[in-house]
């Protein structure tokens, strides 16, 4: 495969010293936030607006970036059938990946059986108002709602609500329509690509506040929940983290090595800025634009990236799947609810659906969990209170596994569709080609170059 359009020549530049790197600043901010929340809990909780404001600012840009990137990508496709085929391949991969993740959680909790000996009486479990809201939402949640919710009430409604699936739906429609009208749509497609440059420049400006956002979010989390919460169910947290790490390294790393022929540890290093951003904010959404930019820079076709990454944020939740199966079986064991192997496999089938039904909903992990328990009926939904206190400390891990799962999924689908410049990808991961630490402005590359993220690239580094 020839070198992609997004490999356009740009002026030579260097990454700068390590102490000026964004991920270093974010890491320092996380440490300061932990110390502040631990030593001065009230002050740590007061930092919540700083974290939420940054996350809100990032979410503000996700809709426009997804919309513009998909339209620009479809506009550059010669055959529209390619878009449909890519989408089907991605959905197929997502389903298989989710099943493997669910099985991983089931196997882990069946081996260690951490819930045995708790002997919690569901009738005596007191649920908080917040937990009751999750239970009520989960009980009314239907697996098919993600399908009926694809169509927004209005064009701007999808952007106002921040519903990524609705934004994808609109973008695909507009992209296909612009491509179908031929020359009439070309100026609009070119305008979309130019506007994408502006949006990514705004992203670069917002990302400068990432350390503040990570500091505020982490200080609030530690101040609100306290480090002592980690010791109450430390074994369950440790099992979830260990299971997740093994899943990423062995399953995702195996897929990446065996089929795509790339190294998962090099991918970790390449995505380190996004790693610390997710670690600090406990959500993978702020890292979505950076992931799209970096995968495109690696040589993955921009149409594939534009379709797979945003869709994966709703359909390819490997971390949430591990958490869902592990938490469900833990609650069953803790409440002395016996489940046969057949019943557990039935639970897996239900979780495969309920995990999709809660996609894009605030508190989606807990809603999916309560929806699963309510659907099956054998495991008491009130049992979620047994793990409610530690959920915040598991959210970082869920988000990180989801993030790496989507990165691997995109590279897998791109390779499957012959839309990945593998030689370029290896050079990028080995450090021979280095992206800018943040999106640059359009002034670095002449306007009209076909790729929407070309401004983020740098010249080849010696050695």
Short mmCIF file of C-alpha atoms in Angstrom, two decimals:
data_model
loop_
_atom_site.label_atom_id
_atom_site.label_comp_id
_atom_site.label_asym_id
_atom_site.label_seq_id
_atom_site.Cartn_x
_atom_site.Cartn_y
_atom_site.Cartn_z
CA UNK A 1 0.00 0.00 0.00
CA UNK A 2 1.37 3.38 -0.91
CA UNK A 3 2.01 6.09 1.63
CA UNK A 4 -1.31 7.74 2.51
CA UNK A 5 -2.31 11.28 1.78
CA UNK A 6 -1.95 12.16 5.44
CA UNK A 7 1.78 11.72 5.11
CA UNK A 8 2.16 15.11 3.47
CA UNK A 9 5.51 16.84 3.83
CA UNK A 10 5.56 19.39 6.61
CA UNK A 11 8.31 21.56 8.09
CA UNK A 12 10.85 19.86 10.32
CA UNK A 13 10.31 20.13 14.07
CA UNK A 14 11.27 18.37 17.28
CA UNK A 15 9.24 17.16 20.25
CA UNK A 16 11.14 19.27 22.75
CA UNK A 17 12.53 18.26 26.18
CA UNK A 18 10.59 15.76 28.30
CA UNK A 19 9.58 18.32 30.92
CA UNK A 20 7.64 20.27 28.29
CA UNK A 21 5.58 17.27 27.17
CA UNK A 22 1.86 17.40 27.87
CA UNK A 23 1.67 13.92 29.37
CA UNK A 24 4.34 14.84 31.94
CA UNK A 25 2.33 17.88 33.01
CA UNK A 26 -0.82 15.74 33.26
CA UNK A 27 1.00 13.12 35.35
CA UNK A 28 2.31 15.77 37.75
CA UNK A 29 -1.19 17.26 38.01
CA UNK A 30 -2.64 13.82 38.85
CA UNK A 31 -0.11 13.35 41.67
CA UNK A 32 -0.84 16.82 43.07
CA UNK A 33 -4.57 16.12 42.85
CA UNK A 34 -4.20 12.83 44.76
CA UNK A 35 -2.17 14.50 47.52
CA UNK A 36 -4.61 17.42 47.80
CA UNK A 37 -7.68 15.16 47.93
CA UNK A 38 -6.03 12.89 50.49
CA UNK A 39 -4.70 15.55 52.87
CA UNK A 40 -7.46 18.15 52.46
CA UNK A 41 -10.64 16.30 51.37
CA UNK A 42 -12.92 19.35 51.51
CA UNK A 43 -10.56 21.40 49.39
CA UNK A 44 -10.22 18.46 46.99
CA UNK A 45 -13.98 18.25 46.54
CA UNK A 46 -14.04 21.97 45.85
CA UNK A 47 -11.86 21.33 42.79
CA UNK A 48 -14.71 19.47 41.04
CA UNK A 49 -15.69 22.42 38.77
CA UNK A 50 -12.17 22.53 37.32
CA UNK A 51 -12.32 18.89 36.22
CA UNK A 52 -15.90 18.95 34.98
CA UNK A 53 -15.36 22.18 33.03
CA UNK A 54 -12.42 20.67 31.13
CA UNK A 55 -14.32 17.45 30.38
CA UNK A 56 -17.31 19.50 29.19
CA UNK A 57 -15.06 21.56 26.93
CA UNK A 58 -13.64 18.39 25.39
CA UNK A 59 -17.10 16.88 24.91
CA UNK A 60 -18.12 20.11 23.21
CA UNK A 61 -15.62 19.36 20.43
CA UNK A 62 -16.28 15.63 20.04
CA UNK A 63 -19.52 16.07 18.07
CA UNK A 64 -18.12 18.52 15.49
CA UNK A 65 -14.89 16.52 15.11
CA UNK A 66 -16.74 13.24 14.52
CA UNK A 67 -19.23 14.90 12.16
CA UNK A 68 -16.63 16.69 10.06
CA UNK A 69 -14.15 13.80 10.00
CA UNK A 70 -16.73 11.28 8.79
CA UNK A 71 -18.05 13.62 6.09
CA UNK A 72 -14.51 14.40 4.92
CA UNK A 73 -13.63 10.73 4.93
CA UNK A 74 -16.68 9.64 2.94
CA UNK A 75 -16.07 12.51 0.54
CA UNK A 76 -12.66 11.04 -0.27
CA UNK A 77 -13.94 7.51 -0.94
CA UNK A 78 -14.15 6.46 -4.55
CA UNK A 79 -16.72 3.70 -3.92
CA UNK A 80 -19.47 4.29 -1.35
CA UNK A 81 -19.82 0.53 -0.86
CA UNK A 82 -16.53 0.69 1.01
CA UNK A 83 -18.20 2.70 3.79
CA UNK A 84 -20.87 0.05 4.32
CA UNK A 85 -18.41 -2.83 4.21
CA UNK A 86 -16.13 -1.10 6.72
CA UNK A 87 -19.07 -0.54 9.05
CA UNK A 88 -20.14 -4.18 8.90
CA UNK A 89 -16.61 -5.38 9.57
CA UNK A 90 -16.34 -3.08 12.56
CA UNK A 91 -19.65 -4.23 14.06
CA UNK A 92 -18.64 -7.86 13.60
CA UNK A 93 -15.35 -7.27 15.36
CA UNK A 94 -17.10 -5.37 18.17
CA UNK A 95 -19.45 -8.27 18.89
CA UNK A 96 -16.67 -10.84 19.00
CA UNK A 97 -14.51 -8.60 21.17
CA UNK A 98 -17.35 -7.95 23.62
CA UNK A 99 -18.07 -11.68 23.98
CA UNK A 100 -14.40 -12.42 24.72
CA UNK A 101 -14.28 -9.58 27.28
CA UNK A 102 -17.44 -10.84 29.00
CA UNK A 103 -16.05 -14.38 29.12
CA UNK A 104 -12.79 -13.05 30.57
CA UNK A 105 -14.65 -11.46 33.48
CA UNK A 106 -16.74 -14.59 34.06
CA UNK A 107 -13.69 -16.83 34.16
CA UNK A 108 -11.80 -14.52 36.54
CA UNK A 109 -14.58 -14.26 39.14
CA UNK A 110 -15.31 -18.01 38.92
CA UNK A 111 -11.68 -18.83 39.62
CA UNK A 112 -11.21 -16.47 42.58
CA UNK A 113 -14.84 -16.35 43.84
CA UNK A 114 -14.27 -13.20 45.90
CA UNK A 115 -17.96 -12.83 46.79
CA UNK A 116 -18.18 -16.06 48.73
CA UNK A 117 -18.27 -15.51 52.47
CA UNK A 118 -19.87 -12.06 52.28
CA UNK A 119 -23.38 -13.48 52.89
CA UNK A 120 -25.15 -10.17 52.23
CA UNK A 121 -28.91 -10.19 52.79
CA UNK A 122 -30.55 -8.28 49.88
CA UNK A 123 -33.51 -7.36 52.10
CA UNK A 124 -31.20 -5.54 54.51
CA UNK A 125 -29.12 -3.67 51.93
CA UNK A 126 -29.79 0.07 52.09
CA UNK A 127 -29.60 1.81 48.74
CA UNK A 128 -28.76 5.48 48.38
CA UNK A 129 -30.88 7.82 46.27
CA UNK A 130 -28.22 7.85 43.56
CA UNK A 131 -28.13 4.07 43.44
CA UNK A 132 -31.93 3.94 43.36
CA UNK A 133 -31.89 6.22 40.31
CA UNK A 134 -29.51 3.82 38.55
CA UNK A 135 -31.76 0.90 39.47
CA UNK A 136 -34.88 2.63 38.18
CA UNK A 137 -33.14 3.62 34.95
CA UNK A 138 -31.71 0.14 34.50
CA UNK A 139 -35.09 -1.50 35.07
CA UNK A 140 -36.67 0.67 32.37
CA UNK A 141 -33.74 0.27 29.97
CA UNK A 142 -34.28 -1.87 26.87
CA UNK A 143 -31.51 -3.34 24.75
CA UNK A 144 -33.08 -2.10 21.53
CA UNK A 145 -33.17 1.56 22.60
CA UNK A 146 -29.77 2.21 21.02
CA UNK A 147 -31.42 1.46 17.65
CA UNK A 148 -34.51 3.63 18.17
CA UNK A 149 -32.30 6.40 19.55
CA UNK A 150 -30.17 6.63 16.41
CA UNK A 151 -32.40 9.29 14.85
CA UNK A 152 -32.27 12.66 16.66
CA UNK A 153 -35.32 14.83 17.22
CA UNK A 154 -33.65 17.62 15.28
CA UNK A 155 -30.42 18.20 13.41
CA UNK A 156 -28.82 20.14 16.25
CA UNK A 157 -30.35 17.89 18.90
CA UNK A 158 -27.61 15.30 18.45
CA UNK A 159 -24.93 17.91 19.11
CA UNK A 160 -26.79 19.46 22.04
CA UNK A 161 -27.31 16.08 23.73
CA UNK A 162 -23.80 14.91 22.84
CA UNK A 163 -25.11 11.62 21.45
CA UNK A 164 -22.24 10.23 19.37
CA UNK A 165 -24.38 7.59 17.64
CA UNK A 166 -26.80 10.25 16.42
CA UNK A 167 -23.90 12.40 15.22
CA UNK A 168 -22.50 9.40 13.31
CA UNK A 169 -25.93 8.77 11.77
CA UNK A 170 -26.21 12.37 10.56
CA UNK A 171 -22.62 12.47 9.31
CA UNK A 172 -22.99 9.29 7.26
CA UNK A 173 -26.21 10.61 5.68
CA UNK A 174 -24.62 13.95 4.82
CA UNK A 175 -21.41 12.34 3.58
CA UNK A 176 -23.26 9.95 1.26
CA UNK A 177 -25.49 12.78 0.00
CA UNK A 178 -22.55 15.08 -0.74
CA UNK A 179 -20.72 12.28 -2.53
CA UNK A 180 -23.82 11.37 -4.52
CA UNK A 181 -24.38 14.85 -5.99
CA UNK A 182 -20.95 14.75 -7.65
CA UNK A 183 -19.18 18.01 -8.56
CA UNK A 184 -21.85 20.08 -6.81
CA UNK A 185 -20.76 18.70 -3.46
CA UNK A 186 -16.99 19.02 -3.97
CA UNK A 187 -16.71 22.63 -2.77
CA UNK A 188 -18.67 21.74 0.37
CA UNK A 189 -16.45 18.71 1.03
CA UNK A 190 -13.38 20.90 0.61
CA UNK A 191 -14.92 23.42 3.01
CA UNK A 192 -15.53 20.62 5.52
CA UNK A 193 -11.86 19.68 5.41
CA UNK A 194 -10.80 23.28 5.96
CA UNK A 195 -13.25 23.66 8.83
CA UNK A 196 -11.84 20.46 10.36
CA UNK A 197 -8.47 22.18 10.55
CA UNK A 198 -10.01 25.01 12.56
CA UNK A 199 -11.78 22.62 14.94
CA UNK A 200 -8.56 20.70 15.56
CA UNK A 201 -6.80 23.99 16.26
CA UNK A 202 -9.46 24.73 18.88
CA UNK A 203 -8.81 21.26 20.27
CA UNK A 204 -5.13 22.12 20.60
CA UNK A 205 -6.00 25.23 22.59
CA UNK A 206 -8.36 23.32 24.91
CA UNK A 207 -5.80 20.55 25.43
CA UNK A 208 -3.45 23.07 27.00
CA UNK A 209 -5.79 22.95 30.01
CA UNK A 210 -5.55 19.14 30.29
CA UNK A 211 -3.30 19.24 33.38
CA UNK A 212 -5.81 21.48 35.16
CA UNK A 213 -8.66 19.17 34.19
CA UNK A 214 -6.82 16.07 35.40
CA UNK A 215 -5.89 17.83 38.66
CA UNK A 216 -9.47 18.90 39.37
CA UNK A 217 -11.00 15.52 38.54
CA UNK A 218 -8.49 13.54 40.60
CA UNK A 219 -8.58 15.90 43.61
CA UNK A 220 -12.37 15.65 43.67
CA UNK A 221 -12.40 11.85 43.34
CA UNK A 222 -9.94 11.29 46.19
CA UNK A 223 -11.50 14.00 48.37
CA UNK A 224 -15.01 12.66 47.81
CA UNK A 225 -14.45 8.92 48.12
CA UNK A 226 -11.18 8.76 50.06
CA UNK A 227 -8.29 6.36 49.69
CA UNK A 228 -9.74 4.27 52.53
CA UNK A 229 -12.45 3.08 50.13
CA UNK A 230 -9.77 1.16 48.24
CA UNK A 231 -9.09 -1.08 51.23
CA UNK A 232 -12.72 -2.11 51.80
CA UNK A 233 -12.98 -4.07 48.57
CA UNK A 234 -9.34 -3.98 47.55
CA UNK A 235 -9.31 -7.61 46.40
CA UNK A 236 -12.16 -6.99 43.93
CA UNK A 237 -10.47 -3.86 42.59
CA UNK A 238 -7.17 -5.76 42.24
CA UNK A 239 -8.88 -8.63 40.42
CA UNK A 240 -10.57 -6.24 38.01
CA UNK A 241 -7.33 -4.40 37.26
CA UNK A 242 -5.34 -7.63 36.88
CA UNK A 243 -7.98 -9.16 34.61
CA UNK A 244 -8.13 -6.00 32.52
CA UNK A 245 -4.35 -5.81 32.16
CA UNK A 246 -4.17 -9.45 31.08
CA UNK A 247 -6.98 -8.88 28.60
CA UNK A 248 -5.24 -5.87 27.04
CA UNK A 249 -1.78 -7.45 26.91
CA UNK A 250 -2.72 -11.02 25.96
CA UNK A 251 -5.99 -10.72 24.01
CA UNK A 252 -5.67 -7.29 22.41
CA UNK A 253 -1.89 -7.59 22.17
CA UNK A 254 -2.25 -11.03 20.61
CA UNK A 255 -4.73 -9.76 18.02
CA UNK A 256 -2.49 -6.82 17.21
CA UNK A 257 0.63 -8.99 16.89
CA UNK A 258 -0.88 -11.98 15.09
CA UNK A 259 -3.01 -10.17 12.52
CA UNK A 260 -1.92 -6.54 12.27
CA UNK A 261 1.76 -7.37 12.99
CA UNK A 262 2.25 -4.49 15.41
CA UNK A 263 3.48 -4.36 19.02
CA UNK A 264 0.99 -3.50 21.78
CA UNK A 265 3.71 -2.09 24.05
CA UNK A 266 4.84 0.30 21.32
CA UNK A 267 1.20 1.34 20.96
CA UNK A 268 1.10 2.05 24.71
CA UNK A 269 4.07 4.37 24.37
CA UNK A 270 2.60 6.06 21.30
CA UNK A 271 -0.69 6.80 23.11
CA UNK A 272 0.83 7.83 26.45
CA UNK A 273 -0.65 11.34 26.38
CA UNK A 274 -4.15 9.90 26.02
CA UNK A 275 -3.41 7.30 28.72
CA UNK A 276 -2.67 9.92 31.37
CA UNK A 277 -5.56 12.09 30.24
CA UNK A 278 -7.99 9.19 30.77
CA UNK A 279 -6.30 8.26 34.04
CA UNK A 280 -6.84 11.76 35.36
CA UNK A 281 -10.40 12.35 34.13
CA UNK A 282 -11.78 8.77 34.50
CA UNK A 283 -13.44 8.95 31.08
CA UNK A 284 -12.25 8.00 27.61
CA UNK A 285 -14.23 10.66 25.75
CA UNK A 286 -11.64 13.48 26.02
CA UNK A 287 -9.11 11.16 24.36
CA UNK A 288 -11.30 10.40 21.33
CA UNK A 289 -10.05 13.28 19.11
CA UNK A 290 -6.42 12.52 19.93
CA UNK A 291 -6.90 8.83 19.15
CA UNK A 292 -8.44 9.63 15.77
CA UNK A 293 -5.62 12.03 14.95
CA UNK A 294 -2.86 9.61 15.94
CA UNK A 295 -4.33 6.57 14.19
CA UNK A 296 -4.67 8.59 10.99
CA UNK A 297 -1.08 9.74 11.34
CA UNK A 298 -0.04 6.08 11.70
CA UNK A 299 -1.34 5.39 8.21
CA UNK A 300 -4.88 4.15 8.90
CA UNK A 301 -7.36 5.34 6.29
CA UNK A 302 -9.20 8.40 7.57
CA UNK A 303 -12.60 7.00 6.55
CA UNK A 304 -11.96 3.85 8.57
CA UNK A 305 -10.78 5.87 11.55
CA UNK A 306 -13.74 8.24 11.29
CA UNK A 307 -16.24 5.36 11.31
CA UNK A 308 -14.66 2.81 13.65
CA UNK A 309 -13.40 4.98 16.51
CA UNK A 310 -16.61 6.95 17.28
CA UNK A 311 -18.81 3.86 16.76
CA UNK A 312 -16.52 1.84 19.00
CA UNK A 313 -17.04 4.33 21.83
CA UNK A 314 -20.63 3.05 21.98
CA UNK A 315 -20.37 -0.54 20.73
CA UNK A 316 -16.87 -1.72 21.63
CA UNK A 317 -16.66 -1.32 25.41
CA UNK A 318 -14.25 -4.09 26.40
CA UNK A 319 -13.51 -2.62 29.82
CA UNK A 320 -17.19 -2.18 30.61
CA UNK A 321 -17.85 -5.77 29.48
CA UNK A 322 -15.20 -7.18 31.84
CA UNK A 323 -16.58 -5.06 34.68
CA UNK A 324 -20.16 -6.08 33.90
CA UNK A 325 -19.59 -9.83 34.02
CA UNK A 326 -17.22 -9.67 36.98
CA UNK A 327 -19.52 -7.41 39.03
CA UNK A 328 -22.65 -9.46 38.24
CA UNK A 329 -21.07 -12.72 39.40
CA UNK A 330 -19.55 -11.03 42.46
CA UNK A 331 -22.99 -9.78 43.54
CA UNK A 332 -24.47 -13.24 42.94
CA UNK A 333 -21.77 -14.84 45.09
CA UNK A 334 -22.03 -12.17 47.81
CA UNK A 335 -25.82 -12.58 48.07
CA UNK A 336 -25.57 -16.39 48.05
CA UNK A 337 -27.39 -16.63 44.71
CA UNK A 338 -26.38 -19.93 43.07
CA UNK A 339 -25.85 -19.82 39.30
CA UNK A 340 -25.17 -22.83 37.11
CA UNK A 341 -22.86 -22.69 34.10
CA UNK A 342 -25.91 -22.55 31.85
CA UNK A 343 -27.36 -19.63 33.80
CA UNK A 344 -24.04 -17.80 33.60
CA UNK A 345 -23.94 -18.25 29.84
CA UNK A 346 -27.50 -16.95 29.74
CA UNK A 347 -26.32 -13.94 31.72
CA UNK A 348 -23.60 -13.43 29.13
CA UNK A 349 -26.20 -13.29 26.35
CA UNK A 350 -28.24 -10.74 28.31
CA UNK A 351 -25.15 -8.64 29.06
CA UNK A 352 -24.24 -8.63 25.38
CA UNK A 353 -27.50 -6.77 24.77
CA UNK A 354 -27.83 -4.63 27.90
CA UNK A 355 -24.31 -3.27 27.48
CA UNK A 356 -25.39 -1.81 24.14
CA UNK A 357 -28.66 -0.49 25.55
CA UNK A 358 -26.81 1.72 28.03
CA UNK A 359 -24.33 3.09 25.51
CA UNK A 360 -23.85 6.84 25.75
CA UNK A 361 -25.93 7.17 28.93
CA UNK A 362 -24.54 8.88 32.03
CA UNK A 363 -23.64 6.17 34.54
CA UNK A 364 -23.85 3.66 31.70
CA UNK A 365 -21.82 0.98 33.49
CA UNK A 366 -24.13 0.89 36.49
CA UNK A 367 -27.23 1.18 34.31
CA UNK A 368 -26.09 -1.80 32.25
CA UNK A 369 -25.42 -3.72 35.44
CA UNK A 370 -28.85 -3.02 36.94
CA UNK A 371 -30.52 -3.67 33.57
CA UNK A 372 -28.82 -7.08 33.49
CA UNK A 373 -29.86 -7.97 37.03
CA UNK A 374 -33.41 -6.76 36.45
CA UNK A 375 -33.73 -8.70 33.18
CA UNK A 376 -32.49 -11.97 34.65
CA UNK A 377 -34.31 -11.55 37.95
CA UNK A 378 -32.29 -14.15 39.86
CA UNK A 379 -29.63 -11.76 41.19
CA UNK A 380 -31.01 -8.91 43.38
CA UNK A 381 -30.50 -5.46 41.84
CA UNK A 382 -30.02 -3.95 45.31
CA UNK A 383 -26.71 -5.82 45.39
CA UNK A 384 -25.12 -3.02 43.37
CA UNK A 385 -24.66 -1.21 46.70
CA UNK A 386 -22.00 -3.78 47.57
CA UNK A 387 -19.72 -2.27 44.92
CA UNK A 388 -21.19 1.22 44.61
CA UNK A 389 -18.47 2.81 46.75
CA UNK A 390 -15.56 1.51 44.69
CA UNK A 391 -17.06 2.14 41.26
CA UNK A 392 -15.19 5.43 40.89
CA UNK A 393 -11.85 3.67 41.37
CA UNK A 394 -12.76 1.12 38.71
CA UNK A 395 -13.92 3.67 36.15
CA UNK A 396 -10.37 4.64 35.14
CA UNK A 397 -9.58 1.04 34.29
CA UNK A 398 -12.83 0.59 32.35
CA UNK A 399 -12.12 3.72 30.32
CA UNK A 400 -8.52 2.72 29.58
CA UNK A 401 -9.47 -0.78 28.40
CA UNK A 402 -12.26 0.69 26.26
CA UNK A 403 -9.75 3.12 24.79
CA UNK A 404 -7.12 0.54 23.87
CA UNK A 405 -9.83 -1.81 22.65
CA UNK A 406 -10.98 0.81 20.17
CA UNK A 407 -7.42 1.57 19.07
CA UNK A 408 -6.78 -2.10 18.32
CA UNK A 409 -10.21 -2.48 16.68
CA UNK A 410 -9.50 0.39 14.30
CA UNK A 411 -6.11 -0.98 13.31
CA UNK A 412 -7.62 -4.47 12.89
CA UNK A 413 -10.45 -3.25 10.64
CA UNK A 414 -8.06 -1.02 8.68
CA UNK A 415 -5.73 -3.98 8.05
CA UNK A 416 -8.72 -6.19 7.17
CA UNK A 417 -9.92 -3.58 4.66
CA UNK A 418 -6.43 -3.08 3.20
CA UNK A 419 -6.62 0.50 4.45
CA UNK A 420 -3.51 0.56 6.64
CA UNK A 421 -0.02 1.58 5.59
CA UNK A 422 1.74 -1.03 7.74
CA UNK A 423 5.25 0.19 6.94
CA UNK A 424 4.33 3.71 8.04
CA UNK A 425 2.62 2.37 11.18
CA UNK A 426 5.78 0.50 12.19
CA UNK A 427 7.89 3.60 11.65
CA UNK A 428 5.53 5.68 13.77
CA UNK A 429 5.44 3.16 16.63
CA UNK A 430 9.22 2.76 16.57
CA UNK A 431 9.67 6.52 16.82
CA UNK A 432 11.07 7.13 13.34
CA UNK A 433 8.01 9.24 12.54
CA UNK A 434 6.66 11.39 15.36
CA UNK A 435 3.34 13.26 15.57
CA UNK A 436 3.14 16.65 17.23
CA UNK A 437 2.25 16.59 20.89
CA UNK A 438 -0.90 18.50 20.05
CA UNK A 439 -2.82 19.51 16.91
CA UNK A 440 -1.16 22.30 15.01
CA UNK A 441 -2.77 25.02 12.97
CA UNK A 442 -3.40 24.80 9.24
CA UNK A 443 -0.61 27.19 8.47
CA UNK A 444 1.94 24.34 8.49
CA UNK A 445 0.48 22.66 5.41
CA UNK A 446 -0.96 24.32 2.34
CA UNK A 447 -4.74 24.45 2.42
CA UNK A 448 -6.50 21.89 0.27
CA UNK A 449 -4.32 18.91 1.21
CA UNK A 450 -6.91 16.11 1.39
CA UNK A 451 -6.44 14.86 4.96
CA UNK A 452 -8.33 16.54 7.83
CA UNK A 453 -5.62 15.92 10.41
CA UNK A 454 -2.56 16.58 8.30
CA UNK A 455 -1.65 19.59 10.40
CA UNK A 456 -0.76 17.32 13.30
CA UNK A 457 2.19 15.73 11.57
CA UNK A 458 5.91 16.23 11.82
CA UNK A 459 8.89 15.48 9.64
CA UNK A 460 10.75 12.17 9.97
CA UNK A 461 13.13 12.11 12.93
CA UNK A 462 16.73 11.03 12.31
CA UNK A 463 17.76 7.59 13.55
#
